[in-house]
CSV table of C-alpha atoms in Angstrom, one decimal:
chain,number,residue,atom,x,y,z
A,1,UNK,CA,24.0,4.9,3.7
A,2,UNK,CA,20.4,5.3,2.7
A,3,UNK,CA,21.3,6.0,-0.9
A,4,UNK,CA,23.7,3.0,-0.9
A,5,UNK,CA,21.0,0.5,-0.1
A,6,UNK,CA,18.4,2.3,-2.0
A,7,UNK,CA,20.4,1.4,-5.1
A,8,UNK,CA,19.3,-2.1,-4.5
A,9,UNK,CA,16.5,-1.4,-6.9
A,10,UNK,CA,19.0,-1.3,-9.7
A,11,UNK,CA,20.0,-4.8,-8.7
A,12,UNK,CA,16.4,-5.7,-9.2
A,13,UNK,CA,16.0,-4.2,-12.6
A,14,UNK,CA,19.4,-3.8,-14.2
A,15,UNK,CA,21.8,-6.5,-12.9
A,16,UNK,CA,23.0,-8.8,-15.7
A,17,UNK,CA,22.0,-12.0,-14.0
A,18,UNK,CA,20.6,-14.4,-16.6
A,19,UNK,CA,20.2,-17.3,-14.3
A,20,UNK,CA,17.3,-17.4,-11.8
A,21,UNK,CA,17.7,-14.9,-9.0
A,22,UNK,CA,16.1,-17.0,-6.3
A,23,UNK,CA,17.8,-19.6,-4.1
A,24,UNK,CA,15.3,-22.2,-5.4
A,25,UNK,CA,16.3,-24.7,-2.7
A,26,UNK,CA,14.6,-22.5,-0.1
A,27,UNK,CA,10.9,-21.8,0.3
A,28,UNK,CA,10.8,-18.1,0.9
A,29,UNK,CA,7.9,-15.7,1.6
A,30,UNK,CA,8.9,-13.5,-1.3
A,31,UNK,CA,8.4,-16.2,-4.0
A,32,UNK,CA,6.4,-14.6,-6.7
A,33,UNK,CA,7.0,-11.0,-5.5
A,34,UNK,CA,10.1,-10.5,-7.5
A,35,UNK,CA,10.9,-11.2,-11.1
A,36,UNK,CA,12.0,-14.7,-11.8
A,37,UNK,CA,14.6,-13.7,-14.4
A,38,UNK,CA,15.9,-10.6,-16.0
A,39,UNK,CA,19.0,-9.8,-18.0
A,40,UNK,CA,19.1,-6.3,-19.6
A,41,UNK,CA,21.7,-5.4,-22.2
A,42,UNK,CA,25.1,-4.4,-20.8
A,43,UNK,CA,24.9,-1.1,-19.0
A,44,UNK,CA,28.0,1.0,-19.5
A,45,UNK,CA,26.7,4.5,-18.8
A,46,UNK,CA,26.7,6.0,-15.3
A,47,UNK,CA,23.0,6.8,-15.0
A,48,UNK,CA,20.4,4.0,-14.7
A,49,UNK,CA,16.7,3.8,-14.4
A,50,UNK,CA,13.9,1.5,-13.3
A,51,UNK,CA,10.1,1.6,-13.5
A,52,UNK,CA,7.8,0.1,-10.9
A,53,UNK,CA,3.9,0.3,-11.2
A,54,UNK,CA,1.8,-0.1,-8.1
A,55,UNK,CA,-1.8,-1.0,-9.3
A,56,UNK,CA,-4.0,-0.5,-6.2
A,57,UNK,CA,-7.7,-0.5,-5.7
A,58,UNK,CA,-8.2,3.3,-5.9
A,59,UNK,CA,-5.5,4.2,-8.3
A,60,UNK,CA,-2.4,3.2,-10.3
A,61,UNK,CA,1.0,4.7,-9.4
A,62,UNK,CA,4.3,4.8,-11.2
A,63,UNK,CA,7.6,5.0,-9.5
A,64,UNK,CA,10.5,6.0,-11.8
A,65,UNK,CA,13.8,5.5,-9.9
A,66,UNK,CA,17.1,7.1,-11.0
A,67,UNK,CA,20.5,5.7,-10.0
A,68,UNK,CA,24.1,6.7,-10.6
A,69,UNK,CA,27.0,4.3,-10.8
A,70,UNK,CA,29.7,6.3,-9.1
A,71,UNK,CA,32.3,3.6,-8.6
A,72,UNK,CA,32.7,0.7,-11.0
A,73,UNK,CA,32.1,-2.7,-9.4
A,74,UNK,CA,30.1,-1.2,-6.5
A,75,UNK,CA,26.4,-0.6,-6.1
A,76,UNK,CA,25.0,2.5,-7.7
A,77,UNK,CA,23.3,5.1,-5.5
A,78,UNK,CA,19.7,6.1,-5.5
A,79,UNK,CA,19.5,9.6,-6.8
A,80,UNK,CA,15.7,10.1,-6.6
A,81,UNK,CA,12.2,9.1,-7.6
A,82,UNK,CA,9.5,10.5,-9.9
A,83,UNK,CA,6.0,9.6,-8.7
A,84,UNK,CA,2.7,10.0,-10.5
A,85,UNK,CA,-0.7,8.4,-10.2
A,86,UNK,CA,-4.0,8.1,-11.9
A,87,UNK,CA,-7.5,7.4,-10.7
A,88,UNK,CA,-9.5,5.2,-10.6
A,89,UNK,CA,-7.6,1.9,-10.2
A,90,UNK,CA,-7.6,-0.9,-12.7
A,91,UNK,CA,-10.3,-2.8,-10.9
A,92,UNK,CA,-12.8,0.0,-11.8
A,93,UNK,CA,-12.3,-1.2,-15.4
A,94,UNK,CA,-13.4,-4.8,-14.7
A,95,UNK,CA,-15.5,-4.9,-17.8
A,96,UNK,CA,-13.4,-2.6,-19.9
A,97,UNK,CA,-9.9,-4.1,-19.6
A,98,UNK,CA,-8.6,-2.2,-22.7
A,99,UNK,CA,-9.6,1.2,-21.1
A,100,UNK,CA,-8.0,0.1,-17.9
A,101,UNK,CA,-4.7,-0.6,-19.7
A,102,UNK,CA,-4.9,2.9,-21.3
A,103,UNK,CA,-4.5,4.4,-17.8
A,104,UNK,CA,-1.2,2.6,-17.6
A,105,UNK,CA,-0.2,3.9,-21.0
A,106,UNK,CA,-0.9,7.4,-19.7
A,107,UNK,CA,1.6,6.8,-16.9
A,108,UNK,CA,4.2,5.3,-19.2
A,109,UNK,CA,4.4,8.7,-20.9
A,110,UNK,CA,5.7,10.0,-17.5
A,111,UNK,CA,8.5,7.4,-17.8
A,112,UNK,CA,9.3,8.4,-21.4
A,113,UNK,CA,9.5,12.1,-20.3
A,114,UNK,CA,11.7,11.2,-17.3
A,115,UNK,CA,14.1,8.8,-18.9
A,116,UNK,CA,16.5,9.7,-21.8
A,117,UNK,CA,15.6,7.9,-25.0
A,118,UNK,CA,19.1,6.3,-25.1
A,119,UNK,CA,18.2,4.4,-21.9
A,120,UNK,CA,14.7,3.1,-22.8
A,121,UNK,CA,15.7,-0.3,-24.1
A,122,UNK,CA,17.7,-1.1,-21.0
A,123,UNK,CA,15.1,0.1,-18.5
A,124,UNK,CA,12.8,-2.6,-17.2
A,125,UNK,CA,9.1,-1.9,-16.5
A,126,UNK,CA,7.2,-3.9,-13.9
A,127,UNK,CA,3.6,-3.8,-12.6
A,128,UNK,CA,2.3,-5.4,-9.4
A,129,UNK,CA,-1.4,-5.3,-8.7
A,130,UNK,CA,-2.7,-5.4,-5.1
A,131,UNK,CA,-6.1,-5.7,-3.3
A,132,UNK,CA,-8.3,-4.2,-6.0
A,133,UNK,CA,-7.5,-7.0,-8.4
A,134,UNK,CA,-7.4,-9.7,-5.7
A,135,UNK,CA,-11.1,-9.0,-5.1
A,136,UNK,CA,-12.0,-9.5,-8.7
A,137,UNK,CA,-12.9,-12.9,-10.3
A,138,UNK,CA,-9.7,-14.4,-11.5
A,139,UNK,CA,-10.7,-14.4,-15.2
A,140,UNK,CA,-11.6,-10.7,-15.1
A,141,UNK,CA,-8.4,-9.8,-13.2
A,142,UNK,CA,-6.3,-11.8,-15.7
A,143,UNK,CA,-8.0,-10.0,-18.6
A,144,UNK,CA,-6.9,-6.7,-17.2
A,145,UNK,CA,-3.3,-7.9,-16.6
A,146,UNK,CA,-3.2,-9.3,-20.2
A,147,UNK,CA,-4.1,-5.9,-21.6
A,148,UNK,CA,-1.5,-4.2,-19.4
A,149,UNK,CA,1.1,-6.6,-20.7
A,150,UNK,CA,0.1,-5.8,-24.2
A,151,UNK,CA,0.8,-2.1,-23.5
A,152,UNK,CA,4.1,-3.0,-22.0
A,153,UNK,CA,5.1,-5.1,-25.0
A,154,UNK,CA,4.4,-2.1,-27.3
A,155,UNK,CA,6.5,0.2,-25.1
A,156,UNK,CA,10.1,1.0,-25.8
A,157,UNK,CA,11.1,-0.3,-22.4
A,158,UNK,CA,12.6,-3.7,-21.4
A,159,UNK,CA,9.7,-6.1,-20.6
A,160,UNK,CA,10.5,-9.3,-18.6
A,161,UNK,CA,8.3,-12.4,-19.0
A,162,UNK,CA,6.7,-12.0,-15.6
A,163,UNK,CA,6.5,-8.2,-15.5
A,164,UNK,CA,2.7,-8.1,-14.7
A,165,UNK,CA,1.2,-10.0,-11.8
A,166,UNK,CA,-0.9,-9.8,-8.6
A,167,UNK,CA,1.0,-9.4,-5.3
A,168,UNK,CA,-0.1,-11.3,-2.2
A,169,UNK,CA,-1.4,-8.9,0.5
A,170,UNK,CA,1.0,-9.9,3.2
A,171,UNK,CA,3.9,-9.0,1.0
A,172,UNK,CA,2.7,-5.4,0.9
A,173,UNK,CA,3.0,-5.0,4.6
A,174,UNK,CA,6.4,-6.6,4.8
A,175,UNK,CA,7.9,-4.6,2.0
A,176,UNK,CA,6.4,-1.3,3.3
A,177,UNK,CA,8.0,-2.1,6.7
A,178,UNK,CA,11.3,-2.6,5.0
A,179,UNK,CA,11.0,0.7,3.1
A,180,UNK,CA,10.0,2.8,6.1
A,181,UNK,CA,12.6,1.3,8.5
A,182,UNK,CA,15.3,1.6,5.9
A,183,UNK,CA,14.5,5.2,5.1
A,184,UNK,CA,14.3,6.2,8.8
A,185,UNK,CA,17.7,4.5,9.5
A,186,UNK,CA,16.3,1.8,11.7
A,187,UNK,CA,17.8,-1.1,9.7
A,188,UNK,CA,21.4,0.1,9.9
A,189,UNK,CA,23.5,-1.7,12.4
A,190,UNK,CA,21.9,-3.9,15.0
A,191,UNK,CA,19.4,-1.6,16.6
A,192,UNK,CA,16.1,-3.2,17.7
A,193,UNK,CA,14.3,0.2,17.6
A,194,UNK,CA,12.2,-0.4,14.5
A,195,UNK,CA,8.8,1.1,13.8
A,196,UNK,CA,5.6,-0.7,12.8
A,197,UNK,CA,3.6,0.3,9.8
A,198,UNK,CA,-0.1,0.7,9.2
A,199,UNK,CA,-1.4,0.9,5.6
A,200,UNK,CA,-5.0,1.5,4.8
A,201,UNK,CA,-5.9,1.1,1.2
A,202,UNK,CA,-9.3,1.0,-0.5
A,203,UNK,CA,-9.8,-2.7,-0.4
A,204,UNK,CA,-7.4,-4.0,2.3
A,205,UNK,CA,-5.4,-2.9,5.3
A,206,UNK,CA,-2.1,-4.1,6.6
A,207,UNK,CA,-0.3,-4.1,10.0
A,208,UNK,CA,3.4,-5.1,10.3
A,209,UNK,CA,5.8,-4.7,13.2
A,210,UNK,CA,8.9,-6.4,14.7
A,211,UNK,CA,7.8,-8.1,18.0
A,212,UNK,CA,10.1,-7.5,21.0
A,213,UNK,CA,8.4,-9.9,23.5
A,214,UNK,CA,8.4,-13.7,23.5
A,215,UNK,CA,4.7,-13.6,24.6
A,216,UNK,CA,3.8,-11.9,21.3
A,217,UNK,CA,5.4,-14.6,19.3
A,218,UNK,CA,3.7,-17.3,21.4
A,219,UNK,CA,0.2,-15.8,21.2
A,220,UNK,CA,0.3,-14.8,17.5
A,221,UNK,CA,-2.0,-16.9,15.2
A,222,UNK,CA,-0.4,-19.2,12.7
A,223,UNK,CA,0.4,-17.4,9.4
A,224,UNK,CA,0.9,-14.0,11.0
A,225,UNK,CA,4.7,-14.4,11.5
A,226,UNK,CA,7.3,-14.5,8.8
A,227,UNK,CA,11.1,-14.7,9.0
A,228,UNK,CA,13.7,-13.4,6.6
A,229,UNK,CA,17.3,-12.4,6.4
A,230,UNK,CA,18.4,-8.9,5.4
A,231,UNK,CA,21.3,-6.6,6.2
A,232,UNK,CA,23.1,-9.6,7.8
A,233,UNK,CA,20.3,-10.0,10.3
A,234,UNK,CA,17.3,-12.3,10.7
A,235,UNK,CA,14.0,-10.6,11.2
A,236,UNK,CA,10.8,-12.2,12.4
A,237,UNK,CA,7.9,-10.0,11.6
A,238,UNK,CA,4.3,-9.9,12.7
A,239,UNK,CA,2.4,-9.1,9.6
A,240,UNK,CA,-1.1,-9.6,8.2
A,241,UNK,CA,-3.2,-8.2,5.4
A,242,UNK,CA,-7.0,-8.0,6.0
A,243,UNK,CA,-8.7,-8.1,2.6
A,244,UNK,CA,-12.1,-6.4,2.7
A,245,UNK,CA,-11.1,-4.1,5.5
A,246,UNK,CA,-9.8,-1.2,3.4
A,247,UNK,CA,-11.6,2.1,3.6
A,248,UNK,CA,-13.8,1.7,0.6
A,249,UNK,CA,-14.6,-1.9,1.2
A,250,UNK,CA,-15.6,-0.9,4.8
A,251,UNK,CA,-18.0,1.6,3.4
A,252,UNK,CA,-19.8,-1.2,1.6
A,253,UNK,CA,-19.8,-3.3,4.7
A,254,UNK,CA,-21.2,-0.4,6.8
A,255,UNK,CA,-23.9,0.3,4.3
A,256,UNK,CA,-24.8,-3.4,4.2
A,257,UNK,CA,-24.0,-3.5,0.4
A,258,UNK,CA,-21.8,-6.6,0.8
A,259,UNK,CA,-24.7,-8.7,2.2
A,260,UNK,CA,-27.3,-7.5,-0.4
A,261,UNK,CA,-27.7,-9.5,-3.6
A,262,UNK,CA,-28.4,-7.1,-6.4
A,263,UNK,CA,-28.1,-3.4,-5.9
A,264,UNK,CA,-30.1,-2.1,-8.8
A,265,UNK,CA,-32.8,0.3,-7.6
A,266,UNK,CA,-31.8,-0.2,-3.9
A,267,UNK,CA,-30.6,2.7,-1.8
A,268,UNK,CA,-28.3,2.0,1.1
A,269,UNK,CA,-28.6,4.2,4.1
A,270,UNK,CA,-26.5,5.1,7.1
A,271,UNK,CA,-26.6,7.2,10.2
A,272,UNK,CA,-23.1,8.3,9.1
A,273,UNK,CA,-24.5,10.4,6.3
A,274,UNK,CA,-26.5,13.6,6.2
A,275,UNK,CA,-30.2,13.0,6.2
A,276,UNK,CA,-30.7,15.0,3.0
A,277,UNK,CA,-28.0,13.2,1.0
A,278,UNK,CA,-29.1,11.1,-2.0
A,279,UNK,CA,-26.2,10.1,-4.2
A,280,UNK,CA,-24.5,7.3,-6.2
A,281,UNK,CA,-21.0,5.9,-5.8
A,282,UNK,CA,-19.0,3.6,-8.1
A,283,UNK,CA,-16.5,1.2,-6.6
A,284,UNK,CA,-15.0,-1.8,-8.3
A,285,UNK,CA,-17.0,-1.2,-11.4
A,286,UNK,CA,-20.3,-1.4,-9.5
A,287,UNK,CA,-22.7,1.5,-9.0
A,288,UNK,CA,-24.4,2.0,-5.6
A,289,UNK,CA,-27.1,4.4,-4.5
A,290,UNK,CA,-26.8,5.6,-1.0
A,291,UNK,CA,-28.1,8.3,1.3
A,292,UNK,CA,-28.9,9.4,4.9
A,293,UNK,CA,-31.5,7.8,7.0
A,294,UNK,CA,-35.0,9.5,7.0
A,295,UNK,CA,-35.8,8.7,10.6
A,296,UNK,CA,-33.8,7.9,13.8
A,297,UNK,CA,-30.7,9.3,15.3
A,298,UNK,CA,-27.7,10.5,13.3
A,299,UNK,CA,-24.2,11.5,14.4
A,300,UNK,CA,-21.1,9.9,15.9
A,301,UNK,CA,-22.8,7.5,18.3
A,302,UNK,CA,-25.1,5.7,15.9
A,303,UNK,CA,-22.5,5.9,13.1
A,304,UNK,CA,-19.8,4.3,15.4
A,305,UNK,CA,-22.2,1.5,16.2
A,306,UNK,CA,-22.5,0.8,12.5
A,307,UNK,CA,-18.8,0.7,11.7
A,308,UNK,CA,-18.1,-1.2,14.9
A,309,UNK,CA,-20.0,-4.2,13.5
A,310,UNK,CA,-17.5,-4.3,10.6
A,311,UNK,CA,-14.4,-4.7,12.7
A,312,UNK,CA,-15.3,-5.9,16.2
A,313,UNK,CA,-14.0,-9.4,17.0
A,314,UNK,CA,-12.6,-9.8,13.4
A,315,UNK,CA,-9.0,-8.7,13.8
A,316,UNK,CA,-6.2,-10.1,16.0
A,317,UNK,CA,-5.1,-7.8,18.8
A,318,UNK,CA,-1.5,-8.2,19.8
A,319,UNK,CA,-1.0,-6.5,23.2
A,320,UNK,CA,2.5,-5.3,22.3
A,321,UNK,CA,1.3,-2.7,19.8
A,322,UNK,CA,0.1,-0.4,22.5
A,323,UNK,CA,3.8,0.1,23.5
A,324,UNK,CA,5.2,0.3,19.9
A,325,UNK,CA,5.8,3.2,17.5
A,326,UNK,CA,3.9,3.1,14.2
A,327,UNK,CA,4.0,4.9,10.9
A,328,UNK,CA,0.6,5.2,9.2
A,329,UNK,CA,0.0,6.1,5.6
A,330,UNK,CA,-2.5,5.9,2.6
A,331,UNK,CA,-6.0,6.7,3.8
A,332,UNK,CA,-4.9,7.3,7.4
A,333,UNK,CA,-2.9,10.2,6.0
A,334,UNK,CA,-5.5,11.4,3.5
A,335,UNK,CA,-8.3,11.7,6.0
A,336,UNK,CA,-6.1,13.5,8.5
A,337,UNK,CA,-5.2,15.9,5.8
A,338,UNK,CA,-8.8,16.4,4.7
A,339,UNK,CA,-9.7,17.4,8.3
A,340,UNK,CA,-6.7,19.6,8.7
A,341,UNK,CA,-5.2,17.5,11.5
A,342,UNK,CA,-1.9,17.3,9.6
A,343,UNK,CA,-0.1,19.3,6.8
A,344,UNK,CA,-0.4,17.8,3.3
A,345,UNK,CA,3.3,18.2,2.6
A,346,UNK,CA,4.8,17.6,6.0
A,347,UNK,CA,2.5,15.1,7.5
A,348,UNK,CA,2.4,15.1,11.3
A,349,UNK,CA,2.1,13.2,14.6
A,350,UNK,CA,-1.3,12.2,16.0
A,351,UNK,CA,-2.7,10.0,18.7
A,352,UNK,CA,-5.4,7.5,18.1
A,353,UNK,CA,-7.8,9.6,20.2
A,354,UNK,CA,-7.3,12.5,17.8
A,355,UNK,CA,-9.1,10.5,15.1
A,356,UNK,CA,-12.0,9.9,17.5
A,357,UNK,CA,-12.2,13.5,18.5
A,358,UNK,CA,-12.3,14.6,14.8
A,359,UNK,CA,-14.9,11.9,14.0
A,360,UNK,CA,-17.2,13.3,16.7
A,361,UNK,CA,-16.7,16.8,15.5
A,362,UNK,CA,-17.6,15.9,11.9
A,363,UNK,CA,-20.4,13.4,12.6
A,364,UNK,CA,-22.2,15.6,15.2
A,365,UNK,CA,-22.4,18.4,12.6
A,366,UNK,CA,-23.7,16.4,9.7
A,367,UNK,CA,-26.6,18.7,8.9
A,368,UNK,CA,-24.1,21.5,8.4
A,369,UNK,CA,-22.2,19.4,5.9
A,370,UNK,CA,-21.5,21.4,2.8
A,371,UNK,CA,-18.3,20.2,1.2
A,372,UNK,CA,-15.7,17.5,1.0
A,373,UNK,CA,-16.4,13.8,0.8
A,374,UNK,CA,-19.9,12.8,2.0
A,375,UNK,CA,-18.2,9.7,3.6
A,376,UNK,CA,-16.0,11.8,5.8
A,377,UNK,CA,-17.9,11.0,9.0
A,378,UNK,CA,-18.1,7.3,8.2
A,379,UNK,CA,-14.4,7.2,7.2
A,380,UNK,CA,-13.2,8.9,10.4
A,381,UNK,CA,-15.4,6.7,12.5
A,382,UNK,CA,-14.2,3.6,10.7
A,383,UNK,CA,-10.6,4.5,11.2
A,384,UNK,CA,-11.2,5.1,14.9
A,385,UNK,CA,-13.0,1.7,15.2
A,386,UNK,CA,-10.3,-0.1,13.2
A,387,UNK,CA,-7.5,1.3,15.3
A,388,UNK,CA,-9.2,0.9,18.7
A,389,UNK,CA,-11.6,-2.0,18.4
A,390,UNK,CA,-10.0,-3.8,15.5
A,391,UNK,CA,-6.3,-3.7,16.2
A,392,UNK,CA,-6.6,-2.8,19.9
A,393,UNK,CA,-4.5,0.3,20.0
A,394,UNK,CA,-4.8,2.5,23.1
A,395,UNK,CA,-6.2,6.1,22.8
A,396,UNK,CA,-2.7,7.4,23.6
A,397,UNK,CA,-0.8,5.4,21.0
A,398,UNK,CA,1.2,7.8,18.8
A,399,UNK,CA,1.1,7.5,15.0
A,400,UNK,CA,3.5,9.2,12.6
A,401,UNK,CA,1.6,10.0,9.5
A,402,UNK,CA,3.7,10.4,6.4
A,403,UNK,CA,3.6,10.2,2.6
A,404,UNK,CA,7.3,10.4,2.1
A,405,UNK,CA,10.5,9.6,4.1
A,406,UNK,CA,13.6,11.4,2.8
A,407,UNK,CA,11.6,12.5,-0.2
A,408,UNK,CA,10.9,8.9,-1.2
A,409,UNK,CA,7.3,7.6,-1.3
A,410,UNK,CA,6.4,5.1,1.4
A,411,UNK,CA,5.0,1.8,0.4
A,412,UNK,CA,6.2,-1.5,-0.9
A,413,UNK,CA,7.8,-0.5,-4.2
A,414,UNK,CA,11.2,0.4,-2.9
A,415,UNK,CA,11.2,-2.2,-0.1
A,416,UNK,CA,10.8,-5.0,-2.7
A,417,UNK,CA,14.2,-4.1,-4.0
A,418,UNK,CA,16.0,-4.5,-0.7
A,419,UNK,CA,15.0,-8.0,0.0
A,420,UNK,CA,15.8,-9.1,-3.5
A,421,UNK,CA,19.4,-8.0,-3.1
A,422,UNK,CA,19.7,-10.6,-0.4
A,423,UNK,CA,18.6,-13.3,-2.8
A,424,UNK,CA,21.0,-12.4,-5.6
A,425,UNK,CA,24.1,-14.6,-5.9
A,426,UNK,CA,26.3,-11.6,-6.9
A,427,UNK,CA,29.8,-10.7,-5.7
A,428,UNK,CA,30.1,-6.9,-5.3
């Protein structure tokens, strides 16, 4: 069943539908997420391909999906995915847009190596940028996207008119929720047992779940709920994207760099860092000097006080999440791997309190810090504060940390395809 619906991506990228694919008489949340028109040449072979780029704040990723048309007139099945990424993200090239586009060119070579030359002209290529570019001035962001489009135009692949754009943050959470719940089998039939998702990027963080209680719906702020139809059901999701609350943006906020005009010659200091540390860090194309405090207390307690100021009172806290199941990925996953709380390949199950326990262990041994990221104490403390004091999770809340489900990358890229299938006026 999973492979059947996974094939929806083909309907996104290789269905011969020359008219608009939206029901334009309806105002839908996914306007602008999907391509407005696309009509590849007639596909007669059994194997089909589609290319989706995810341009995030910390890196650019390529998903190359492979499908096989087993029965004529029916949806093809998803055979698999090839995934690669490069760092840094496009936003790091804010003043060198051509260099930024070259990183996309590098990933396009992966697609060329993965897709037979005979299929290149009928394989669409799409790039959706996320929080990293949303934080940039519009003119600079558009300059980056223009150069990427130039790269696409020179490629041998099919390039739709609107193949390069910036995705709204709330769409990421919704589409990631669809991906995870589809791959875990929660969307088949009429089961209400879905899982929520937590995504922590570099510039933004998302929370999405399906409320089970009327009280949640009544107490949710305007703009945090969205309804859509899929798999012959109507879903009303709680979803919100918090721009500026991603892991790397939170570092700047903790250091006070966001409130300081002009960073040249200024060193930002934190109790979350070893006293002896003096270093520089580049994020979003800006260079920052940072280091440990020379006097005063260091360790978990003062560090937690710093990160708490970033999140306390700034995020909505729905009571229902304390009794819900959540999948967490991106930096939640990475920091858990970095501290050996979960296996890199298999992922694992953690409680919220496990992040706090590990944060205390790392932060209270800062002077013995010898390897890994110098931000490890700050990052773990921020994740703890974000979960507990930001979203309002209980210490005992269980999180499933994963990079892949059924060997498919979690995230919005595949989820985008499922909802599009619902908007296509196609008889199968």
